[in-house]
């Protein structure tokens, strides 16, 4: 599944601990959450 580059960047920042899901702008949250789930399942 493909996500916007911005959602992927936000998801990586959450994994890195430099951003929280609450800090992600609302329009990007669902994509970011999905990208985050995918990133975590790939590890």
Coordinates of C-alpha atoms in Angstrom, one line a residue:
X1 CA 0.0 0.0 0.0
X2 CA 1.3 3.5 -0.9
X3 CA 1.1 6.5 1.4
X4 CA 2.0 10.1 0.7
X5 CA 5.6 10.9 1.3
X6 CA 4.6 13.3 4.0
X7 CA 2.7 10.5 5.9
X8 CA 5.8 8.3 5.6
X9 CA 8.0 11.1 7.0
X10 CA 5.6 11.6 9.9
X11 CA 5.5 7.9 10.6
X12 CA 9.3 7.7 10.6
X13 CA 9.5 10.7 12.9
X14 CA 7.1 8.9 15.3
X15 CA 9.2 5.8 15.2
X16 CA 12.3 8.0 15.8
X17 CA 10.6 9.6 18.8
X18 CA 10.8 13.1 17.4
X19 CA 7.0 13.5 16.8
X20 CA 3.8 12.1 18.3
X21 CA 0.7 11.2 16.4
X22 CA -1.0 14.2 18.1
X23 CA 1.5 16.5 16.5
X24 CA 0.6 15.3 13.0
X25 CA -1.9 17.6 11.2
X26 CA -5.3 16.1 11.4
X27 CA -5.7 15.6 7.6
X28 CA -2.6 13.4 7.6
X29 CA -3.3 11.3 10.7
X30 CA -5.1 8.4 9.2
X31 CA -2.5 7.9 6.4
X32 CA 0.3 8.4 9.0
X33 CA -1.2 5.8 11.3
X34 CA -1.5 3.4 8.4
X35 CA 2.1 4.0 7.3
X36 CA 3.2 3.7 10.9
X37 CA 1.5 0.3 11.2
X38 CA 3.1 -0.8 8.0
X39 CA 6.6 0.3 9.0
X40 CA 6.2 -1.4 12.4
X41 CA 5.1 -4.7 10.7
X42 CA 8.1 -4.6 8.4
X43 CA 10.6 -4.7 11.2

